[in-house]
Amino acid sequence: MKIATPIYSHVADYESVYEPAEDTFLLLDALESEIGFLKKLRPSVALEVGCGSGVVSTFLFKILGASTTYLCTDKNSEAAACCHVTADLNQAPLNIVTTDLVTGLLPRLENSCDILLFNPPYVVTPSDEIKKPGISLAWAGGVNGREVMDRFFPLVPKLLTDKGVFYLVVVKENKPDEISRLFREMSFSASTVKSRRSGPECLSIMKFQRLGTKSGSHG
Ligand SMILES: C[S@@+](CC[C@H](N)C(=O)[O-])C[C@H]1O[C@@H](n2cnc3c(N)ncnc32)[C@H](O)[C@@H]1O
């Protein structure tokens, strides 16, 4: 089943908002390849961290429809504003919160998210870069490009329902094997849904589920 890419031409008007790029589109392709699995999941709540333009959650809405509640967060308030416009233009019912990761949503959202999505800032940079506001928030990942995502990983078991699934965008420099090990230690299965080379970047979409989940994949 082919899902149309959401309307996003307005994103170019927002200087500090990440324009959908190869990493975004690889995540969309991964979600499209997971349609059967995602529908079978019958998700009540989907949460995207670092929503940027909002194209990914809008795409997920096009797959799953209005029976799922869509929550989006971004630390950049301009991204949140842009995401509102994307939601309106595509008639997607997104609920957008400007916050660091999921601050303010826990403990209320504990064990409530059936789908978690994160295309994090993954580029290897000096640690100081991640403290800068605006567009550098979109890519600056600090040491191994892992500093922001590493802060989120311990929250994943808290947020996910028993059947829940987490999709994460990574590049080779983030050490995907180490990330898999980290999740296995938290009793999650880890697999790779899609990989693609884009210029110097070797991108992958990783998928995590609690071990023992019936529909879990154990890669
Ligand atoms: C690579 S961009 C991805 C944007 C969009 N999800 C996409 O796939 O096109 C990373 C996004 O994460 C946001 N971000 C960075 N650090 C964050 C944090 N600590 N909490 C919430 N969002 C953050 C950035 O502002 C940016 O919008």
CSV table of N, CA and C in Angstrom, one decimal, residues 86-200:
chain,number,residue,atom,x,y,z
A,86,THR,N,1.6,22.0,9.6
A,86,THR,CA,1.5,20.7,8.8
A,86,THR,C,0.3,19.9,9.2
A,87,ALA,N,0.0,19.9,10.5
A,87,ALA,CA,-1.2,19.1,10.9
A,87,ALA,C,-2.5,19.7,10.3
A,88,ASP,N,-2.6,21.0,10.3
A,88,ASP,CA,-3.8,21.7,9.7
A,88,ASP,C,-3.9,21.4,8.2
A,89,LEU,N,-2.8,21.6,7.5
A,89,LEU,CA,-2.8,21.5,6.1
A,89,LEU,C,-3.2,20.0,5.6
A,90,ASN,N,-2.8,19.1,6.5
A,90,ASN,CA,-3.1,17.7,6.1
A,90,ASN,C,-4.2,17.1,6.9
A,91,GLN,N,-4.9,18.0,7.7
A,91,GLN,CA,-6.1,17.5,8.5
A,91,GLN,C,-5.7,16.4,9.4
A,92,ALA,N,-4.6,16.5,10.1
A,92,ALA,CA,-4.1,15.4,11.0
A,92,ALA,C,-4.3,15.9,12.4
A,93,PRO,N,-4.9,15.1,13.3
A,93,PRO,CA,-5.2,15.6,14.6
A,93,PRO,C,-4.0,15.4,15.6
A,94,LEU,N,-2.9,16.2,15.4
A,94,LEU,CA,-1.7,16.0,16.2
A,94,LEU,C,-1.8,16.9,17.4
A,95,ASN,N,-1.4,16.4,18.6
A,95,ASN,CA,-1.3,17.2,19.8
A,95,ASN,C,0.2,17.5,20.1
A,96,ILE,N,0.5,18.8,20.0
A,96,ILE,CA,2.0,19.1,20.0
A,96,ILE,C,2.4,19.8,21.3
A,97,VAL,N,3.5,19.4,21.9
A,97,VAL,CA,4.0,19.9,23.2
A,97,VAL,C,5.4,20.4,23.0
A,98,THR,N,5.7,21.6,23.4
A,98,THR,CA,7.1,22.1,23.3
A,98,THR,C,7.8,21.7,24.6
A,99,THR,N,8.7,20.8,24.6
A,99,THR,CA,9.4,20.3,25.8
A,99,THR,C,10.6,19.6,25.4
A,100,ASP,N,11.5,19.4,26.4
A,100,ASP,CA,12.7,18.6,26.3
A,100,ASP,C,12.3,17.1,26.4
A,101,LEU,N,12.5,16.4,25.3
A,101,LEU,CA,12.2,14.9,25.2
A,101,LEU,C,10.7,14.7,25.6
A,102,VAL,N,10.4,14.2,26.8
A,102,VAL,CA,9.0,14.0,27.2
A,102,VAL,C,8.8,14.6,28.5
A,103,THR,N,9.6,15.6,28.9
A,103,THR,CA,9.4,16.2,30.2
A,103,THR,C,8.0,16.8,30.3
A,104,GLY,N,7.4,16.5,31.5
A,104,GLY,CA,6.0,16.9,31.7
A,104,GLY,C,5.0,15.9,31.3
A,105,LEU,N,5.4,14.9,30.5
A,105,LEU,CA,4.4,13.9,30.0
A,105,LEU,C,4.4,12.7,30.9
A,106,LEU,N,5.6,12.5,31.6
A,106,LEU,CA,5.7,11.4,32.6
A,106,LEU,C,5.4,12.0,33.9
A,107,PRO,N,4.8,11.3,34.9
A,107,PRO,CA,4.4,9.9,34.8
A,107,PRO,C,3.0,9.7,34.2
A,108,ARG,N,2.3,10.7,33.7
A,108,ARG,CA,1.0,10.5,33.2
A,108,ARG,C,0.9,9.5,32.1
A,109,LEU,N,2.0,9.6,31.2
A,109,LEU,CA,2.0,8.7,30.0
A,109,LEU,C,2.7,7.3,30.3
A,110,GLU,N,2.9,7.0,31.6
A,110,GLU,CA,3.6,5.8,31.9
A,110,GLU,C,2.8,4.6,31.4
A,111,ASN,N,3.5,3.7,30.7
A,111,ASN,CA,2.9,2.5,30.1
A,111,ASN,C,1.7,2.8,29.2
A,112,SER,N,1.8,3.9,28.5
A,112,SER,CA,0.6,4.3,27.7
A,112,SER,C,0.9,4.4,26.2
A,113,CYS,N,2.1,4.3,25.8
A,113,CYS,CA,2.4,4.6,24.4
A,113,CYS,C,2.6,3.2,23.6
A,114,ASP,N,1.8,3.1,22.6
A,114,ASP,CA,1.9,1.8,21.8
A,114,ASP,C,2.9,2.0,20.7
A,115,ILE,N,3.1,3.3,20.2
A,115,ILE,CA,4.1,3.5,19.2
A,115,ILE,C,5.0,4.7,19.7
A,116,LEU,N,6.3,4.6,19.7
A,116,LEU,CA,7.2,5.7,19.9
A,116,LEU,C,8.1,5.9,18.7
A,117,LEU,N,8.3,7.1,18.3
A,117,LEU,CA,9.1,7.4,17.1
A,117,LEU,C,10.1,8.5,17.5
A,118,PHE,N,11.4,8.3,17.1
A,118,PHE,CA,12.4,9.3,17.4
A,118,PHE,C,13.4,9.3,16.2
A,119,ASN,N,13.4,10.4,15.5
A,119,ASN,CA,14.5,10.7,14.5
A,119,ASN,C,15.3,11.8,15.2
A,120,PRO,N,16.3,11.4,16.0
A,120,PRO,CA,17.0,12.3,16.9
A,120,PRO,C,18.1,13.1,16.2
A,121,PRO,N,18.6,14.1,16.9
A,121,PRO,CA,19.8,14.7,16.4
A,121,PRO,C,20.9,13.6,16.6
A,122,TYR,N,21.5,13.1,15.5
A,122,TYR,CA,22.4,12.0,15.5
A,122,TYR,C,23.8,12.3,15.0
A,123,VAL,N,24.1,13.5,14.6
A,123,VAL,CA,25.4,13.8,14.0
A,123,VAL,C,26.4,14.0,15.1
A,124,VAL,N,27.6,13.4,14.9
A,124,VAL,CA,28.7,13.5,15.9
A,124,VAL,C,29.2,14.9,15.9
A,125,THR,N,29.2,15.6,17.1
A,125,THR,CA,29.6,17.0,17.2
A,125,THR,C,30.3,17.1,18.6
A,126,PRO,N,30.9,18.2,18.8
A,126,PRO,CA,31.4,18.5,20.2
A,126,PRO,C,30.1,18.6,21.1
A,127,SER,N,30.3,18.2,22.4
A,127,SER,CA,29.1,18.2,23.3
A,127,SER,C,28.4,19.6,23.4
A,128,ASP,N,29.2,20.7,23.3
A,128,ASP,CA,28.7,22.0,23.4
A,128,ASP,C,27.6,22.3,22.4
A,129,GLU,N,27.7,21.7,21.2
A,129,GLU,CA,26.8,22.0,20.1
A,129,GLU,C,25.3,21.7,20.5
A,130,ILE,N,25.1,20.7,21.3
A,130,ILE,CA,23.8,20.3,21.6
A,130,ILE,C,23.0,21.3,22.5
A,131,LYS,N,23.8,22.2,23.0
A,131,LYS,CA,23.2,23.2,23.9
A,131,LYS,C,22.7,24.4,23.1
A,132,LYS,N,23.1,24.5,21.9
A,132,LYS,CA,22.7,25.7,21.0
A,132,LYS,C,21.2,25.6,20.6
A,133,PRO,N,20.5,26.7,20.6
A,133,PRO,CA,19.1,26.6,20.2
A,133,PRO,C,19.0,26.6,18.7
A,134,GLY,N,17.7,26.5,18.2
A,134,GLY,CA,17.5,26.6,16.8
A,134,GLY,C,17.8,25.4,16.0
A,135,ILE,N,18.2,25.6,14.7
A,135,ILE,CA,18.4,24.5,13.8
A,135,ILE,C,19.5,23.5,14.2
A,136,SER,N,20.5,23.9,15.0
A,136,SER,CA,21.5,22.9,15.4
A,136,SER,C,20.9,21.9,16.3
A,137,LEU,N,19.8,22.2,17.0
A,137,LEU,CA,19.1,21.2,17.8
A,137,LEU,C,18.7,20.0,16.9
A,138,ALA,N,18.5,20.2,15.6
A,138,ALA,CA,18.0,19.2,14.8
A,138,ALA,C,19.1,18.1,14.5
A,139,TRP,N,20.3,18.5,14.5
A,139,TRP,CA,21.4,17.5,14.1
A,139,TRP,C,22.4,17.3,15.1
A,140,ALA,N,22.7,18.2,16.0
A,140,ALA,CA,23.9,18.1,16.9
A,140,ALA,C,23.6,17.0,17.9
A,141,GLY,N,24.4,15.9,17.9
A,141,GLY,CA,24.2,14.8,18.7
A,141,GLY,C,25.3,14.6,19.8
A,142,GLY,N,26.4,15.5,19.8
A,142,GLY,CA,27.4,15.3,20.8
A,142,GLY,C,28.3,14.1,20.5
A,143,VAL,N,28.9,13.5,21.6
A,143,VAL,CA,29.8,12.4,21.5
A,143,VAL,C,29.1,11.2,20.8
A,144,ASN,N,29.7,10.6,19.8
A,144,ASN,CA,29.1,9.5,19.0
A,144,ASN,C,27.7,9.8,18.5
A,145,GLY,N,27.3,11.1,18.5
A,145,GLY,CA,26.0,11.5,18.1
A,145,GLY,C,24.9,10.9,19.0
A,146,ARG,N,25.3,10.5,20.2
A,146,ARG,CA,24.4,9.7,21.0
A,146,ARG,C,23.9,10.5,22.2
A,147,GLU,N,24.3,11.7,22.5
A,147,GLU,CA,24.0,12.3,23.8
A,147,GLU,C,22.6,12.6,24.0
A,148,VAL,N,21.8,13.0,23.0
A,148,VAL,CA,20.4,13.2,23.2
A,148,VAL,C,19.6,11.9,23.2
A,149,MET,N,19.9,11.0,22.3
A,149,MET,CA,19.1,9.7,22.3
A,149,MET,C,19.4,8.9,23.5
A,150,ASP,N,20.7,9.0,24.0
A,150,ASP,CA,21.0,8.2,25.2
A,150,ASP,C,20.2,8.6,26.4
A,151,ARG,N,19.8,9.9,26.5
A,151,ARG,CA,19.0,10.4,27.6
A,151,ARG,C,17.6,9.9,27.5
A,152,PHE,N,17.2,9.6,26.2
A,152,PHE,CA,15.8,9.1,26.0
A,152,PHE,C,15.7,7.6,26.3
A,153,PHE,N,16.7,6.8,26.0
A,153,PHE,CA,16.6,5.4,26.1
A,153,PHE,C,16.0,4.9,27.4
A,154,PRO,N,16.5,5.3,28.5
A,154,PRO,CA,15.9,4.8,29.8
A,154,PRO,C,14.4,5.1,30.0
A,155,LEU,N,13.9,6.1,29.2
A,155,LEU,CA,12.5,6.4,29.3
A,155,LEU,C,11.6,5.5,28.5
A,156,VAL,N,12.2,4.8,27.5
A,156,VAL,CA,11.4,3.9,26.6
A,156,VAL,C,10.6,2.8,27.4
A,157,PRO,N,11.3,2.1,28.3
A,157,PRO,CA,10.5,1.1,29.0
A,157,PRO,C,9.4,1.7,29.9
A,158,LYS,N,9.6,2.9,30.3
A,158,LYS,CA,8.6,3.6,31.1
A,158,LYS,C,7.4,4.0,30.3
A,159,LEU,N,7.6,4.4,29.1
A,159,LEU,CA,6.5,4.9,28.2
A,159,LEU,C,5.7,3.9,27.5
A,160,LEU,N,6.4,2.8,27.1
A,160,LEU,CA,5.8,1.8,26.2
A,160,LEU,C,4.8,0.9,26.9
A,161,THR,N,3.7,0.6,26.3
A,161,THR,CA,2.8,-0.5,26.8
A,161,THR,C,3.5,-1.8,26.6
A,162,ASP,N,2.9,-2.9,27.1
A,162,ASP,CA,3.5,-4.2,26.9
A,162,ASP,C,3.7,-4.6,25.5
A,163,LYS,N,2.7,-4.2,24.6
A,163,LYS,CA,2.8,-4.6,23.2
A,163,LYS,C,3.5,-3.5,22.4
A,164,GLY,N,3.9,-2.4,23.0
A,164,GLY,CA,4.4,-1.2,22.3
A,164,GLY,C,5.7,-1.4,21.5
A,165,VAL,N,5.9,-0.5,20.5
A,165,VAL,CA,7.1,-0.6,19.7
A,165,VAL,C,7.7,0.8,19.5
A,166,PHE,N,9.0,0.8,19.4
A,166,PHE,CA,9.8,2.0,19.3
A,166,PHE,C,10.7,2.0,18.1
A,167,TYR,N,10.5,3.0,17.2
A,167,TYR,CA,11.3,3.1,16.0
A,167,TYR,C,12.3,4.3,16.2
A,168,LEU,N,13.5,4.0,15.8
A,168,LEU,CA,14.6,5.0,16.0
A,168,LEU,C,15.5,5.1,14.8
A,169,VAL,N,15.8,6.4,14.4
A,169,VAL,CA,16.7,6.6,13.3
A,169,VAL,C,18.1,6.7,13.8
A,170,VAL,N,19.0,5.9,13.2
A,170,VAL,CA,20.5,6.0,13.6
A,170,VAL,C,21.4,6.1,12.4
A,171,VAL,N,22.6,6.5,12.6
A,171,VAL,CA,23.7,6.4,11.6
A,171,VAL,C,24.7,5.5,12.2
A,172,LYS,N,25.6,5.0,11.3
A,172,LYS,CA,26.7,4.0,11.7
A,172,LYS,C,27.5,4.5,12.9
A,173,GLU,N,27.7,5.9,12.9
A,173,GLU,CA,28.6,6.5,14.0
A,173,GLU,C,27.9,6.4,15.4
A,174,ASN,N,26.6,6.1,15.4
A,174,ASN,CA,25.9,6.0,16.7
A,174,ASN,C,26.1,4.6,17.3
A,175,LYS,N,26.8,3.7,16.6
A,175,LYS,CA,27.1,2.4,17.1
A,175,LYS,C,25.8,1.6,17.3
A,176,PRO,N,25.1,1.3,16.3
A,176,PRO,CA,23.8,0.6,16.4
A,176,PRO,C,23.9,-0.8,17.2
A,177,ASP,N,25.1,-1.5,17.0
A,177,ASP,CA,25.2,-2.7,17.7
A,177,ASP,C,25.2,-2.5,19.2
A,178,GLU,N,25.8,-1.4,19.6
A,178,GLU,CA,25.9,-1.1,21.1
A,178,GLU,C,24.5,-0.7,21.6
A,179,ILE,N,23.7,0.0,20.7
A,179,ILE,CA,22.3,0.4,21.1
A,179,ILE,C,21.5,-0.9,21.2
A,180,SER,N,21.6,-1.8,20.3
A,180,SER,CA,20.9,-3.1,20.4
A,180,SER,C,21.2,-3.8,21.7
A,181,ARG,N,22.5,-3.8,22.0
A,181,ARG,CA,22.9,-4.5,23.3
A,181,ARG,C,22.2,-3.8,24.5
A,182,LEU,N,22.3,-2.5,24.4
A,182,LEU,CA,21.7,-1.7,25.5
A,182,LEU,C,20.2,-2.1,25.7
A,183,PHE,N,19.5,-2.2,24.6
A,183,PHE,CA,18.0,-2.5,24.7
A,183,PHE,C,17.8,-4.0,25.1
A,184,ARG,N,18.7,-4.8,24.7
A,184,ARG,CA,18.6,-6.3,25.1
A,184,ARG,C,18.7,-6.4,26.6
A,185,GLU,N,19.6,-5.5,27.1
A,185,GLU,CA,19.8,-5.5,28.6
A,185,GLU,C,18.6,-5.0,29.3
A,186,MET,N,17.8,-4.2,28.6
A,186,MET,CA,16.5,-3.8,29.2
A,186,MET,C,15.3,-4.7,28.8
A,187,SER,N,15.7,-5.9,28.3
A,187,SER,CA,14.7,-7.0,28.0
A,187,SER,C,13.9,-6.6,26.8
A,188,PHE,N,14.5,-6.0,25.8
A,188,PHE,CA,13.8,-5.6,24.5
A,188,PHE,C,14.5,-6.4,23.4
A,189,SER,N,13.7,-6.7,22.4
A,189,SER,CA,14.3,-7.2,21.1
A,189,SER,C,14.7,-6.0,20.3
A,190,ALA,N,15.7,-6.2,19.4
A,190,ALA,CA,16.1,-5.1,18.6
A,190,ALA,C,16.3,-5.7,17.2
A,191,SER,N,15.8,-4.9,16.2
A,191,SER,CA,16.0,-5.3,14.8
A,191,SER,C,16.2,-4.1,13.9
A,192,THR,N,16.6,-4.3,12.7
A,192,THR,CA,16.7,-3.2,11.7
A,192,THR,C,15.6,-3.3,10.7
A,193,VAL,N,14.8,-2.3,10.5
A,193,VAL,CA,13.7,-2.4,9.6
A,193,VAL,C,14.2,-2.0,8.2
A,194,LYS,N,15.0,-0.9,8.1
A,194,LYS,CA,15.5,-0.4,6.8
A,194,LYS,C,16.8,0.2,7.0
A,195,SER,N,17.6,0.1,5.9
A,195,SER,CA,18.9,0.8,5.9
A,195,SER,C,19.1,1.4,4.6
A,196,ARG,N,19.9,2.5,4.5
A,196,ARG,CA,20.1,3.2,3.3
A,196,ARG,C,21.4,4.1,3.4
A,197,ARG,N,22.2,4.1,2.3
A,197,ARG,CA,23.3,5.0,2.3
A,197,ARG,C,22.8,6.3,1.7
A,198,SER,N,23.1,7.4,2.3
A,198,SER,CA,22.8,8.7,1.7
A,198,SER,C,24.0,9.6,1.8
A,199,GLY,N,24.7,9.8,0.7
A,199,GLY,CA,26.0,10.6,0.8
A,199,GLY,C,26.9,9.9,1.8
A,200,PRO,N,27.4,10.7,2.8
A,200,PRO,CA,28.3,10.1,3.7
A,200,PRO,C,27.6,9.3,4.9
